[in-house]
Structure formats: structure tokens, C-alpha cells
């Protein structure tokens, strides 16, 4: 799975195109769910889709899936920190 | 670890001359952490003095009720610039940039930081950011008048040159991030042989905790500032309720950074105190592990309490409850530190040299500031004193009485090491006395005024507040006189004073084992660390060995 960072992992066109298509589908889905009334889950839905998309971009287009463990952990720490910060603002937004 | 016993400062004056390069270029393009540290030191000290002058002007206007010497608009600009200068140009870059750079690599036995060029780049970013902030005062609509917090909707609408100032602060943020990155890497990768994690001096530990906050929180400030610029230039409406935006969201974003930023200000200061207290008590520090751990705990828990600045802003009650509760949790690791310092003092053999006087003052003033912080952290009491002079008194106690005095302590503790000359003790003690008295007159009055209901950020007040305002202004003069005396005495000493050599105070951290001033590569031979940073028994042993090895 993980290769050394100095080696260059090449992702096939087929795979890249596949991911691109998934991203397009997810974008369509983002638009689609605005047509349904989800109430309080609207934000949750939109954020979930956005997270999946960002995850795909980071993992494949930005090669994070093929980087070494340390780099992955560091990115993870940053993302979790951000998630906590955003999460805590919901103590306000959700109960206002 | 071997100890060099030195009679005179090294003849080539160490890093001042040993590269053979002189002139301004050898400084502003130097990658030597000690030179960069000094560049930072003089830059931040310069801006501190600018800020002090602005503060004195504010106090002059407030000396008596009514308009004394400036218009309300000028006053608004003055307190904004005073705040921005003190926060972004002095206190955030201050200790890490100056003393962190100068001392930290030596403390862990390294020749330099991990990325010396990046280090120089940080300083240059600081300079560029500073220039932009200063430019904003004289261009566009003139000096920003929003307060240093840049709250929307006012900051999005005011005609003053807020955009440029924001952009300057944005750049300053990158400077801070790069310093943090550099320090984390250095502390992980460049420790000398034997410098285990449990032998890292507490100043370095505090910088380590600070560095993580700098890396993780500063980007959020950057984004927030860019959003306000976008609001002003593009009319994005993100913070405009009329267009579906949310002004309170700005306050969240701003304080997500700016509360942790107060730990960027105070943690390194606490590190300095943890170095000085044991040395001048001649006693190992009490609770080394807890102090190191509490730095990390403060950094982590302190990142989750930003909402305590927003109790009266219209945030939800649930959030008020959560943030108030969390704020009280941060008090625990802070108190751990204070108790450990006091326990270190207990039955120590205390000598009241200037660094120690400033360090002890830190403990007192920081405790007063910290405890009044709890009054602000408790939602019920905060509603009464929010946005009054109580707050102004509180944060000056923490930032000036705390970090400011720690900065002065560090100046008297470490600068002689880097100059090879030292100051006179008596004037330093007198200066300290003046500053201590002036400080408390100035800021204690403010706290009382706040309790009585005097609001902050106004250039005028009701006649009933006149007496205490007069006291505060007189206090500011005494403080200023003490400050001038302290600086004159210190710099006279550093440039022309008696030689300073060896380890006169008996510190056991590595910086006291290098020649004075240290050579460019810090150590003559790569150090091997054999004991902890506060192990004075082992130090005596080292010295005795070195003594017997010296041939006359
Ligand atoms: C002689 C030294 C100083 C004096 C006389 C002074 C005086 C003042 C006064 C009177 C105010 C309140 C203005 C108002 O609300 O109307 C103020 C605000 C402030 N001061 Fe100081 N100060 C001094 C030093 C410092 C230091 C060392 C720091 C930080 C390290 C600092 C940081 C601030 C900040 C952040 C504000 C808030 C500005 C705002 O409301 O946006 N000051 N100062
Ligand atoms: Cu805070």
C-alpha cells in the first residue's frame, strides 16, 4: 500500500477518470438534495457529501493515499483539529 | 557535559565576529538563529515602545473628563493601533521570535534551528507585514478605528483603511506559523545526545506547546481576515445578516484563533519563569513533569474556550454554558504552574537579582490577571463587566504584567550572555520598583473603574470616574519612567558594562555551558547531556571536575 515517498506512484488514467466521475455524481447529489426538505439534516447532508469529495481529492489527486504514515498522521491531526473547531461552533448555531 | 570556566568574554566575541562578516548585510541576511533572535528582539522592542507611547497618549486624553487633546476619531484610531501594535507586532512574535530563537537551539544542544533560511524568512515576513500595517495608517481612509478585534459589521463598513491593515496582519500570521513549524521540527530532530524528552528545559517545552498552537490556530486567523477583506471589496455578505450571512460567525472565527493566541503570548512567558525561579532559588524545579505537561494541557484545552469572549454577543445559551465551563478547566493547568513555582521557592535560598524580581512580579501580576479572568469566564459576572475597563485592567495584568514582565526578566537573564557584558544591579532594582508601583496604580484603577461601570473604548467619561482616571494616568507616568530607566541601564550595561562570563547565577541548562558570547555554532564540541536541566548537584560536580582539570 504505502510506497516510499521518493518513489513516484503513478495512478492510471482509468482510475483518475473514475474518481472524477464519482465527484461529478456527488456534485449532482449535492444539488439534488436541496430539492428535498430534510429539515435539520440539510447541513449534515451537504457536509457529509463535501467531506467525501474532499477525502477523494486528497487521497487520490493529492496522492495522500500513497504518502508515508507520518504525513498522513499530520494531515489527519490538522483535519481533526479543524473538525473540532467547526464542531464547537455548532453549540451556538444549532441551539440559537 | 563539560563546563567551560571562563575569566573573560571570548576575545572574538563569539557569534558577533567569528564569521568574519560585518555590516548590516551580515545581520539582515544572516541565518544564525542568534542574530535572527536579536533582529527580532530589537524589532519587537521598538514596536513595544511605539505601543507604550500610544498608550501614554490614550491615558493623557483620559486624564480628565471632556476633550483634552484629541478628537474622538483620533482616539478610536489610537487605541486600535495601540492594540494592533502591542498584539501583533510585540507580544505574539515577542518571546518566541527573540528569546526562543536566541536561546532554544542552545538549550537543546543544537547548532541552529532545523530550517535556518526559513527562520530568516519568518523575520522578513514580520518586516513586510509590519510595513503594510504601518502603511495602512497613512493611506486610504486613514488609520483603522475598529479596535484590534476588527469586529464586523463595523469593520466591513468603516471608511478607514482596514483592508490593508488586515492584509498586513495576514502576512504576520505566516511569519508566526513558520516560526512554529521551525521550532517543532528543531525540538524533534536536533536535540543533542542525551537530551531526552524529560531533560528538555521548561522554556523549550513551553515553546514546543506554543509552536503547535501557532501552526494549528493561525491559519484560521488568516482565513478570517481574508473573508473580511472579501466582505469589504467584493461584498460577499458572509457576515451580513441582511443577506443571509452571520455577523456572530465572524466572532467565532476570530476568537478560534485569538483565544489560543493568548496562549501563544503567555506560554513562552511561563517557560521563562520556569527557568529563572529554580536558578535564583538554588533549588531544582518542583514538579518538572507537571509543568511540562500543563503547557501541553493549556495549549489543548485553551483552544476550546474561545466562546467566553462572546457571552453578550447573542450566542446561544447552550454555547454560553459550554464555553464558560471549559474556561474554568483551563484554570487548572495554569494554577498547577503557579503552585509549582511557589513550591520551588519554598525553603529555597532565594537571591533577589533583577531577573528574579521580574519573575516574582510575573507570578503576582499573572495571578491577579488570571483570577480576574475567572470573573470574566463566569457567564453571570461577565455580563456586568463585559466591555468595561475591568476587561482592560484584566488583560493588561495578564499580557503586560505577565508576558511583558517575563520579557523584561528574560532581558536581564539572557542578554548579558549574548553580549558578554552586564548591567548594574541597583538601577535595575529601582527601575523595577518604579514599574511595579506605576503598573498597579495604572491598571488596578482600571479594574475598579470597570466595576463601577466605565465602558472601554470611549474617549470621554462621566465626572464620577475622574479621580481614579487621574490616578491611572499618573501611574502610567511612573511606569514609563521606570521603563526608561530600566532600558537605559540595561543597554548601557550591555554595550559598555562590566564583563559577563561563565555561569554567575549557576544555571544548569546548556546555554550556561557555552562560551560567552556563544560562537556561531554555539558549542565548541558537540555537547553530550548527562543530567537534567535543573540538577544543580550534578552541575557542581561538573564544575569541580573542570576545576581540577584546569592548569594555571
Ligand atoms: C504604558 C503602557 C500602556 C498603557 C498606558 C496602556 C493603556 C491602554 C489603555 C488606556 C487602553 C484602553 C483604551 C480604551 O479602551 O479606550 C488600552 C488598550 C489596550 N492595550 Fe494597552 N497600555 C499599555 C501597554 C500595553 C501592553 C504592554 C499591551 C500588550 C502587550 C497592551 C495591549 C492593549 C490592548 C490589546 C488594548 C485593547 C485595544 C482595543 O480596545 O482594541 N497595552 N491600553
Ligand atoms: Cu479568551
XYZ file of C-alpha atoms and ligand atoms in Angstrom:
692
model
C 0.000 0.000 0.000
C 2.373 2.688 1.179
C 5.339 3.266 -1.022
C 8.397 5.297 -0.163
C 7.783 8.963 -0.621
C 10.705 9.361 -3.008
C 9.188 6.831 -5.385
C 6.628 8.298 -7.665
C 3.371 6.461 -7.631
C 1.546 6.725 -10.898
C -2.206 6.480 -10.902
C -3.768 5.151 -14.085
C -5.976 7.335 -16.256
C -8.765 4.865 -15.795
C -8.694 5.294 -12.042
C -8.419 9.090 -12.219
C -11.341 9.317 -14.601
C -13.354 7.030 -12.369
C -12.791 9.275 -9.385
C -13.619 12.314 -11.436
C -16.923 10.725 -12.382
C -17.679 9.906 -8.755
C -17.005 13.538 -7.901
C -19.406 14.670 -10.593
C -22.103 12.343 -9.312
C -21.609 13.643 -5.794
C -21.874 17.211 -7.037
C -25.142 16.364 -8.705
C -26.271 14.782 -5.453
C -25.426 17.965 -3.543
C -27.671 19.907 -5.847
C -30.354 17.235 -5.775
C -30.745 17.098 -2.007
C -31.515 20.811 -1.870
C -34.782 19.913 -3.641
C -35.895 17.643 -0.826
C -36.870 19.063 2.528
C -34.526 17.426 5.039
C -35.058 19.893 7.855
C -32.165 19.906 10.299
C -30.302 17.259 8.318
C -29.756 19.585 5.391
C -26.439 20.855 6.718
C -25.379 17.395 7.790
C -26.144 16.000 4.358
C -24.314 18.724 2.488
C -21.307 18.470 4.806
C -21.125 14.681 4.520
C -21.043 14.821 0.752
C -18.495 17.631 0.828
C -16.286 15.593 3.171
C -16.391 12.542 0.932
C -15.456 14.668 -2.054
C -12.611 16.392 -0.231
C -11.426 12.992 1.001
C -11.291 11.611 -2.537
C -9.411 14.626 -3.837
C -6.878 14.470 -1.009
C -6.423 10.698 -1.244
C -6.015 10.366 -4.992
C -5.483 13.685 -6.737
C -3.186 14.884 -3.972
C -1.573 11.442 -3.541
C -2.114 11.278 0.199
C -3.073 7.599 -0.088
C 0.440 6.835 -1.312
C 2.395 9.016 1.101
C 4.158 7.740 4.205
C 2.450 7.268 7.510
C 3.865 10.385 9.207
C 2.489 12.716 6.561
C -0.884 11.017 6.755
C -0.982 11.370 10.512
C -0.056 15.036 10.347
C -2.775 15.751 7.841
C -5.199 13.783 9.976
C -4.312 15.853 13.051
C -4.922 19.071 11.153
C -8.238 17.867 9.776
C -9.421 16.630 13.163
C -8.470 19.941 14.761
C -10.452 21.783 12.143
C -13.390 19.443 12.637
C -13.344 20.103 16.381
C -13.251 23.857 15.851
C -16.139 23.739 13.398
C -17.979 21.244 15.580
C -17.821 23.516 18.618
C -19.440 26.405 16.757
C -22.499 24.176 16.490
C -23.066 24.590 20.239
C -24.089 28.060 19.163
C -25.584 27.639 15.708
C -27.751 24.619 16.498
C -29.243 25.995 19.712
C -29.705 29.643 18.859
C 28.578 17.719 29.900
C 31.726 19.702 30.341
C 31.798 23.184 31.741
C 34.000 25.886 30.351
C 35.339 28.106 33.062
C 35.851 31.468 31.535
C 37.532 34.506 33.022
C 36.945 36.950 30.177
C 34.414 37.051 27.348
C 35.821 35.277 24.296
C 38.153 37.689 22.549
C 36.483 37.465 19.164
C 33.154 37.975 20.952
C 31.743 34.714 19.596
C 28.993 34.967 17.005
C 29.426 38.748 16.812
C 32.676 38.380 14.918
C 33.717 34.804 14.314
C 32.270 34.550 10.826
C 34.441 37.485 9.801
C 31.405 39.137 8.226
C 30.290 42.528 9.408
C 27.928 45.222 8.248
C 24.204 45.377 8.018
C 24.010 42.609 5.397
C 25.592 40.137 7.801
C 22.625 40.757 10.068
C 19.533 41.148 7.954
C 20.508 38.217 5.729
C 22.022 36.096 8.469
C 20.728 32.605 9.044
C 22.306 32.365 12.502
C 19.494 31.861 14.996
C 21.196 34.169 17.498
C 21.409 37.021 15.037
C 17.841 36.458 13.893
C 16.839 36.387 17.550
C 18.470 39.760 18.072
C 16.819 41.135 14.928
C 13.506 40.050 16.347
C 14.418 41.394 19.738
C 15.144 44.902 18.529
C 12.142 44.938 16.184
C 9.667 43.864 18.820
C 11.220 46.080 21.471
C 10.960 49.040 19.097
C 7.289 48.388 18.499
C 6.697 47.814 22.174
C 7.992 51.332 22.787
C 5.803 52.692 19.995
C 2.852 50.974 21.628
C 3.785 52.388 25.010
C 3.850 55.914 23.611
C 0.415 55.365 22.095
C -0.819 54.004 25.419
C 0.536 57.053 27.242
C -1.317 59.270 24.770
C -4.538 57.372 25.460
C -4.006 57.903 29.161
C -3.290 61.578 28.610
C -6.611 62.019 26.862
C -8.347 60.197 29.703
C -6.607 62.195 32.417
C -9.619 64.438 32.929
C -13.216 64.314 31.703
C -14.021 66.088 28.480
C -11.906 66.530 25.398
C -8.291 67.031 26.432
C -6.092 66.736 23.405
C -7.645 64.723 20.617
C -10.910 64.122 18.826
C -12.982 61.011 19.347
C -11.980 59.724 15.902
C -8.286 60.140 16.663
C -8.796 58.359 19.959
C -10.507 55.464 18.165
C -7.590 55.170 15.786
C -5.089 55.399 18.632
C -6.499 52.561 20.711
C -6.833 50.432 17.596
C -3.232 50.997 16.575
C -2.072 50.604 20.184
C -3.836 47.238 20.329
C -2.677 46.033 16.919
C 0.924 47.043 17.569
C 1.031 45.501 21.029
C -0.659 42.256 19.999
C 0.608 41.518 16.527
C 3.935 43.327 16.496
C 5.091 42.904 20.071
C 3.585 40.210 22.145
C 2.811 37.377 19.717
C 6.167 37.354 17.925
C 7.991 38.688 21.004
C 9.256 35.853 23.148
C 9.394 33.051 20.558
C 10.965 35.311 17.929
C 13.506 36.949 20.193
C 14.366 34.644 23.093
C 13.060 31.465 21.504
C 15.401 31.990 18.611
C 18.338 33.108 20.695
C 18.159 30.504 23.441
C 16.122 27.458 22.427
C 18.608 25.827 19.997
C 21.387 26.236 22.571
C 19.206 24.812 25.313
C 18.764 21.572 23.407
C 22.385 21.455 22.299
C 21.815 22.219 18.615
C 23.941 24.355 16.310
C 20.924 26.119 14.833
C 17.237 25.587 14.092
C 16.171 22.970 11.542
C 15.477 25.456 8.759
C 17.738 28.476 9.204
C 16.680 30.110 5.944
C 13.029 29.704 6.748
C 13.817 31.315 10.064
C 15.251 34.351 8.309
C 12.224 34.361 6.020
C 9.946 34.488 9.074
C 11.653 37.647 10.201
C 11.325 39.149 6.749
C 7.635 38.292 6.676
C 7.386 40.049 10.020
C 9.023 43.111 8.485
C 6.775 43.032 5.413
C 3.628 42.597 7.492
C 4.728 45.417 9.746
C 5.341 47.761 6.834
C 1.869 47.007 5.464
C 0.244 47.652 8.827
C 2.131 50.912 9.171
C 1.234 51.929 5.619
C -2.433 51.428 6.426
C -2.192 54.226 8.952
C -1.411 56.842 6.372
C -3.125 55.630 3.210
C -6.684 55.098 2.049
C -9.173 56.334 4.597
C -6.533 56.591 7.321
C -5.746 54.597 10.433
C -8.215 51.774 11.223
C -10.668 52.598 14.014
C -12.208 49.200 14.663
C -10.291 48.113 17.739
C -7.719 45.355 17.347
C -10.537 42.807 17.120
C -11.827 44.045 13.734
C -15.421 43.109 14.539
C -17.960 43.118 11.722
C -20.274 44.778 10.774
C -18.294 47.906 11.629
C -15.029 46.666 10.103
C -16.859 45.799 6.903
C -18.296 49.299 6.607
C -15.885 51.807 8.084
C -14.153 54.054 5.579
C -10.740 53.746 7.243
C -8.034 51.629 5.694
C -8.955 48.367 7.394
C -8.243 46.189 4.341
C -4.544 46.959 4.210
C -4.118 46.551 7.948
C -5.875 43.173 7.730
C -3.596 42.122 4.914
C -0.571 43.138 6.969
C -1.773 41.035 9.889
C -2.409 38.176 7.433
C 1.275 38.264 6.452
C 2.332 38.480 10.102
C 0.369 35.274 10.641
C 2.565 33.427 8.160
C 5.620 34.626 9.993
C 4.211 33.125 13.166
C 3.303 29.812 11.503
C 6.795 29.404 10.059
C 8.423 30.072 13.419
C 6.173 27.419 14.955
C 6.979 24.917 12.220
C 10.668 25.539 12.638
C 10.562 25.101 16.388
C 8.558 21.872 16.337
C 10.955 20.357 13.829
C 14.012 21.590 15.696
C 12.861 20.231 19.025
C 12.024 16.871 17.496
C 15.078 16.445 15.329
C 18.044 18.410 16.614
C 18.367 17.557 20.282
C 21.891 16.724 21.402
C 22.885 13.278 22.550
C 21.378 12.631 25.970
C 18.789 15.413 25.647
C 15.842 13.132 26.279
C 12.294 14.494 26.385
C 12.436 14.541 30.182
C 15.628 16.607 30.126
C 14.292 19.333 27.862
C 14.375 22.663 29.696
C 10.932 24.021 30.512
C 11.390 27.114 28.368
C 11.865 24.844 25.373
C 8.864 22.770 26.432
C 6.732 25.875 26.539
C 7.926 26.899 23.083
C 7.059 23.443 21.829
C 3.479 23.692 23.087
C 3.239 27.234 21.721
C 4.533 26.167 18.339
C 1.686 23.708 17.886
C -0.834 26.412 18.652
C 0.880 28.696 16.161
C 0.725 26.037 13.461
C -2.839 24.894 14.059
C -4.657 28.101 15.011
C -3.007 30.844 12.971
C -4.345 29.672 9.576
C -7.845 30.280 10.903
C -6.989 33.896 11.625
C -5.597 34.183 8.105
C -8.791 32.882 6.543
C -10.957 35.077 8.750
C -9.073 38.207 7.801
C -9.288 37.344 4.117
C -13.043 36.879 4.493
C -13.379 40.383 5.958
C -11.319 41.781 3.099
C -13.619 39.924 0.688
C -16.603 41.345 2.518
C -15.226 44.853 2.044
C -14.003 44.524 -1.519
C -16.406 42.057 -3.078
C -19.421 42.469 -0.841
C -19.694 38.726 -0.257
C -22.243 39.209 2.512
C -20.909 36.272 4.548
C -21.166 38.272 7.734
C -24.144 40.382 6.715
C -27.378 39.246 8.286
C -29.425 41.150 5.708
C -28.030 38.853 3.032
C -28.248 35.587 4.919
C -24.832 35.926 6.499
C -23.987 35.794 10.191
C -22.009 38.504 11.986
C -21.536 36.275 15.026
C -19.760 33.777 12.805
C -17.006 36.361 12.477
C -16.616 36.455 16.240
C -16.360 32.673 16.345
C -13.720 32.620 13.646
C -11.801 35.496 15.144
C -11.694 34.051 18.647
C -10.977 30.494 17.491
C -7.582 31.974 16.753
C -7.379 34.841 19.161
C -8.077 32.982 22.326
C -5.402 30.353 21.635
C -3.280 33.354 20.672
C -3.298 34.478 24.288
C -1.535 31.185 24.995
C 0.947 31.982 22.244
C 1.571 35.103 24.324
C 1.647 33.593 27.809
C 3.093 30.069 27.471
C 6.608 31.144 26.448
C 6.498 33.685 29.279
C 5.679 30.882 31.703
C 8.633 28.996 30.260
C 10.958 31.885 31.095
C 9.658 31.971 34.649
C 10.194 28.224 34.996
C 13.860 28.765 34.070
C 14.509 31.711 36.349
C 12.716 30.641 39.539
C 14.802 27.487 40.216
C 18.095 29.152 39.312
C 17.595 32.021 41.758
C 16.125 29.752 44.434
C 19.100 27.412 44.106
C 16.710 24.525 44.119
C 15.567 22.089 41.420
C 12.201 22.999 39.969
C 9.284 21.438 41.799
C 7.110 19.267 39.558
C 9.064 19.358 36.289
C 6.770 16.847 34.611
C 3.608 18.628 35.671
C 4.870 21.956 34.390
C 5.805 20.473 31.043
C 2.526 18.599 30.851
C 0.474 21.621 31.873
C 1.930 23.574 28.943
C 0.504 20.980 26.606
C -2.751 20.843 28.553
C -3.127 24.620 28.389
C -2.431 24.557 24.668
C -5.022 21.850 24.072
C -7.785 22.918 26.450
C -7.150 26.593 25.735
C -8.090 26.013 22.127
C -11.660 25.168 23.059
C -12.731 28.135 25.152
C -12.969 30.973 22.650
C -16.679 31.483 23.225
C -16.038 33.217 26.556
C -15.451 36.415 24.586
C -18.965 36.208 23.210
C -21.249 35.771 26.215
C -23.061 39.006 25.491
C -22.982 38.803 21.709
C -26.214 36.882 21.224
C -24.684 33.420 21.076
C -26.954 30.542 22.181
C -27.313 29.828 25.895
C -26.053 26.284 25.388
C -22.841 27.653 23.950
C -22.510 30.115 26.834
C -22.764 27.223 29.265
C -20.259 25.012 27.452
C -17.659 27.722 26.935
C -17.980 29.039 30.471
C -17.438 25.542 31.843
C -14.440 24.874 29.623
C -12.885 28.188 30.611
C -12.802 27.057 34.206
C -10.999 23.895 33.164
C -8.100 25.906 31.709
C -7.630 27.497 35.103
C -6.428 24.128 36.410
C -3.201 23.725 34.433
C -2.461 27.444 34.900
C -2.802 27.053 38.646
C -0.613 23.934 38.522
C 2.171 26.115 37.228
C 1.732 28.803 39.826
C 1.687 26.269 42.663
C 4.784 24.566 41.298
C 6.702 27.839 41.105
C 5.708 28.725 44.636
C 6.686 25.242 45.851
C 10.045 25.710 44.164
C 10.541 28.916 46.133
C 9.617 27.217 49.384
C 12.751 26.845 51.514
C 14.907 27.783 48.580
C 17.918 30.009 49.008
C 16.423 32.949 47.180
C 18.530 35.738 45.733
C 16.673 38.789 44.502
C 18.691 39.676 41.411
C 16.827 41.676 38.757
C 15.738 38.650 36.675
C 14.253 37.093 39.805
C 12.463 40.298 40.802
C 10.784 40.444 37.432
C 9.963 36.734 37.586
C 8.390 37.026 41.039
C 6.415 40.017 39.813
C 5.181 37.895 36.950
C 3.767 35.355 39.389
C 1.891 38.015 41.338
C 0.581 40.032 38.407
C -0.261 36.980 36.344
C -2.187 35.508 39.272
C -4.194 38.701 39.671
C -4.825 38.793 35.937
C -5.700 35.115 35.823
C -8.101 35.242 38.733
C -9.897 38.283 37.348
C -10.092 36.245 34.158
C -12.324 33.820 36.009
C -14.711 36.648 36.807
C -14.928 37.190 33.070
C -15.144 33.462 32.392
C -18.180 33.053 34.613
C -21.058 33.992 32.350
C -23.150 35.611 35.078
C -20.492 38.050 36.274
C -19.186 38.682 32.778
C -22.475 40.224 31.743
C -21.816 43.003 34.248
C -18.210 43.776 33.429
C -18.089 42.908 29.744
C -16.627 45.733 27.642
C -15.766 47.807 30.699
C -12.387 48.931 31.997
C -12.417 45.778 34.110
C -11.526 43.891 30.951
C -8.837 46.406 30.047
C -7.365 46.032 33.529
C -7.578 42.242 33.331
C -5.768 41.789 30.052
C -3.049 44.297 30.864
C -2.362 42.337 34.057
C -2.001 39.147 32.050
C -0.297 40.473 28.953
C 1.817 43.271 30.341
C 2.160 42.182 33.977
C 2.565 38.617 32.771
C 4.240 38.382 29.398
C 5.686 41.904 29.451
C 7.413 41.388 32.775
C 8.603 37.933 31.695
C 10.117 39.609 28.641
C 11.956 42.031 30.940
C 13.037 39.122 33.132
C 14.432 37.362 30.069
C 16.237 40.520 29.007
C 18.031 40.694 32.346
C 18.632 36.955 32.459
C 19.835 36.108 28.949
C 21.016 39.228 27.183
C 24.278 39.521 29.191
C 25.029 36.002 27.990
C 24.823 37.141 24.384
C 26.656 40.431 24.847
C 29.367 39.321 27.266
C 28.693 42.431 29.326
C 26.233 43.142 32.052
C 24.175 45.894 33.640
C 24.291 47.488 37.090
C 22.019 45.875 39.638
C 20.903 48.884 41.679
C 19.370 50.966 38.890
C 17.694 47.809 37.607
C 16.110 47.231 41.000
C 15.000 50.860 41.276
C 13.526 50.684 37.787
C 11.724 47.508 38.729
C 10.279 49.217 41.826
C 9.010 52.181 39.816
C 7.459 49.942 37.219
C 5.802 47.772 39.817
C 4.224 50.742 41.584
C 3.254 52.535 38.371
C 1.823 49.395 36.872
C -0.512 48.704 39.765
C -1.660 52.307 40.063
C -2.421 52.316 36.359
C -4.215 49.032 35.959
C -5.733 48.439 39.356
C -7.536 51.735 38.981
C -8.849 50.485 35.677
C -10.277 47.370 37.300
C -12.098 49.405 39.902
C -13.370 51.808 37.261
C -14.690 48.857 35.317
C -16.508 47.527 38.355
C -18.103 50.942 38.673
C -19.257 50.677 35.093
C -16.895 52.760 32.994
C -17.047 51.367 29.443
C -13.883 50.770 27.405
C -13.046 52.309 24.028
C -14.564 55.717 24.830
C -12.555 58.934 24.758
C -14.628 60.536 27.482
C -16.378 59.525 30.705
C -18.763 60.705 33.373
C -17.375 63.080 36.037
C -17.758 60.474 38.792
C -14.899 58.484 37.264
C -12.483 61.410 37.308
C -10.400 60.619 40.409
C -9.391 57.100 39.536
C -8.666 58.091 35.959
C -6.248 60.683 37.268
C -4.582 58.021 39.420
C -4.279 55.736 36.409
C -2.691 58.430 34.291
C -0.179 59.341 36.978
C 0.553 55.630 37.313
C 1.277 55.459 33.591
C 3.928 58.160 34.011
C 5.631 56.346 36.876
C 5.565 53.154 34.827
C 7.076 54.968 31.852
C 9.872 56.494 33.946
C 10.710 53.052 35.332
C 10.710 51.613 31.838
C 13.103 54.235 30.506
C 15.426 53.789 33.475
C 15.379 50.023 33.010
C 16.217 50.206 29.310
C 18.931 52.851 29.696
C 20.604 50.876 32.470
C 20.308 47.606 30.582
C 21.682 48.837 27.282
C 24.426 50.889 28.888
C 25.452 47.705 30.650
C 25.248 45.504 27.562
C 27.347 47.860 25.461
C 29.801 49.257 27.987
C 29.266 47.449 31.285
C 31.378 45.047 33.282
C 32.389 41.791 31.585
C 29.941 38.944 31.994
C 31.363 35.466 31.826
C 30.737 31.870 32.678
C 27.784 30.959 34.780
C 27.418 33.560 37.543
C 23.902 32.509 38.523
C 24.606 28.794 38.410
C 22.089 27.706 35.788
C 22.252 24.054 34.790
C 20.711 24.396 31.330
C 23.040 24.095 28.353
C 23.188 27.772 27.423
C 25.256 28.366 30.558
C 27.867 25.849 29.491
C 28.859 27.542 26.233
C 31.449 30.306 25.902
C 30.174 33.863 26.405
C 29.130 35.178 23.918
C 28.460 31.831 22.210
C 30.293 31.097 18.965
C 28.270 30.911 15.759
C 27.920 27.149 16.055
C 27.054 27.513 19.765
C 29.299 24.778 21.144
C 32.990 24.107 20.793
C 32.437 20.387 20.939
C 29.102 18.727 20.435
C 27.530 18.534 23.881
C 26.525 15.268 25.483
C 23.870 15.766 28.118
C 24.277 13.729 31.276
C 21.805 15.316 33.669
C 18.529 17.193 33.848
C 18.149 20.925 33.308
C 17.694 21.727 36.995
C 20.083 19.220 38.503
C 22.333 21.596 40.406
C 24.109 18.835 42.296
C 25.342 17.314 39.065
C 26.356 20.783 37.906
C 28.561 21.347 40.950
C 30.170 18.014 40.280
C 30.872 19.052 36.687
C 32.410 22.329 37.779
C 34.622 20.643 40.339
C 35.869 18.227 37.717
C 36.525 21.043 35.316
C 38.245 22.973 38.072
C 40.683 20.242 38.854
C 41.346 19.773 35.163
C 42.360 23.381 34.616
C 46.100 24.007 34.602
C 47.049 27.516 35.645
C 2.475 52.110 29.392
C 1.898 51.112 28.872
C 0.434 51.051 28.470
C -0.585 51.953 28.645
C -0.524 53.315 29.302
C -1.775 51.369 28.058
C -3.020 51.974 28.047
C -4.144 51.440 27.450
C -5.479 51.991 27.538
C -5.858 53.248 28.300
C -6.302 51.196 26.814
C -7.814 51.319 26.663
C -8.290 52.143 25.550
C -9.791 52.173 25.543
O -10.434 51.125 25.724
O -10.360 53.269 25.376
C -5.508 50.139 26.251
C -5.994 49.140 25.432
C -5.252 48.053 25.019
N -3.938 47.748 25.365
Fe -2.696 48.938 26.454
N -1.454 50.128 27.547
C -0.119 49.901 27.777
C 0.591 48.758 27.465
C 0.066 47.670 26.794
C 0.744 46.428 26.554
C 2.161 46.119 27.019
C -0.102 45.627 25.849
C 0.087 44.221 25.318
C 1.099 43.530 25.442
C -1.314 46.368 25.636
C -2.403 45.885 24.917
C -3.602 46.555 24.779
C -4.719 46.070 24.009
C -4.784 44.755 23.206
C -5.750 47.004 24.142
C -7.151 46.932 23.534
C -7.267 47.792 22.337
C -8.675 47.723 21.824
O -9.603 48.006 22.584
O -8.836 47.358 20.631
N -1.181 47.587 26.222
N -4.195 50.307 26.669
Cu -10.072 34.211 25.696
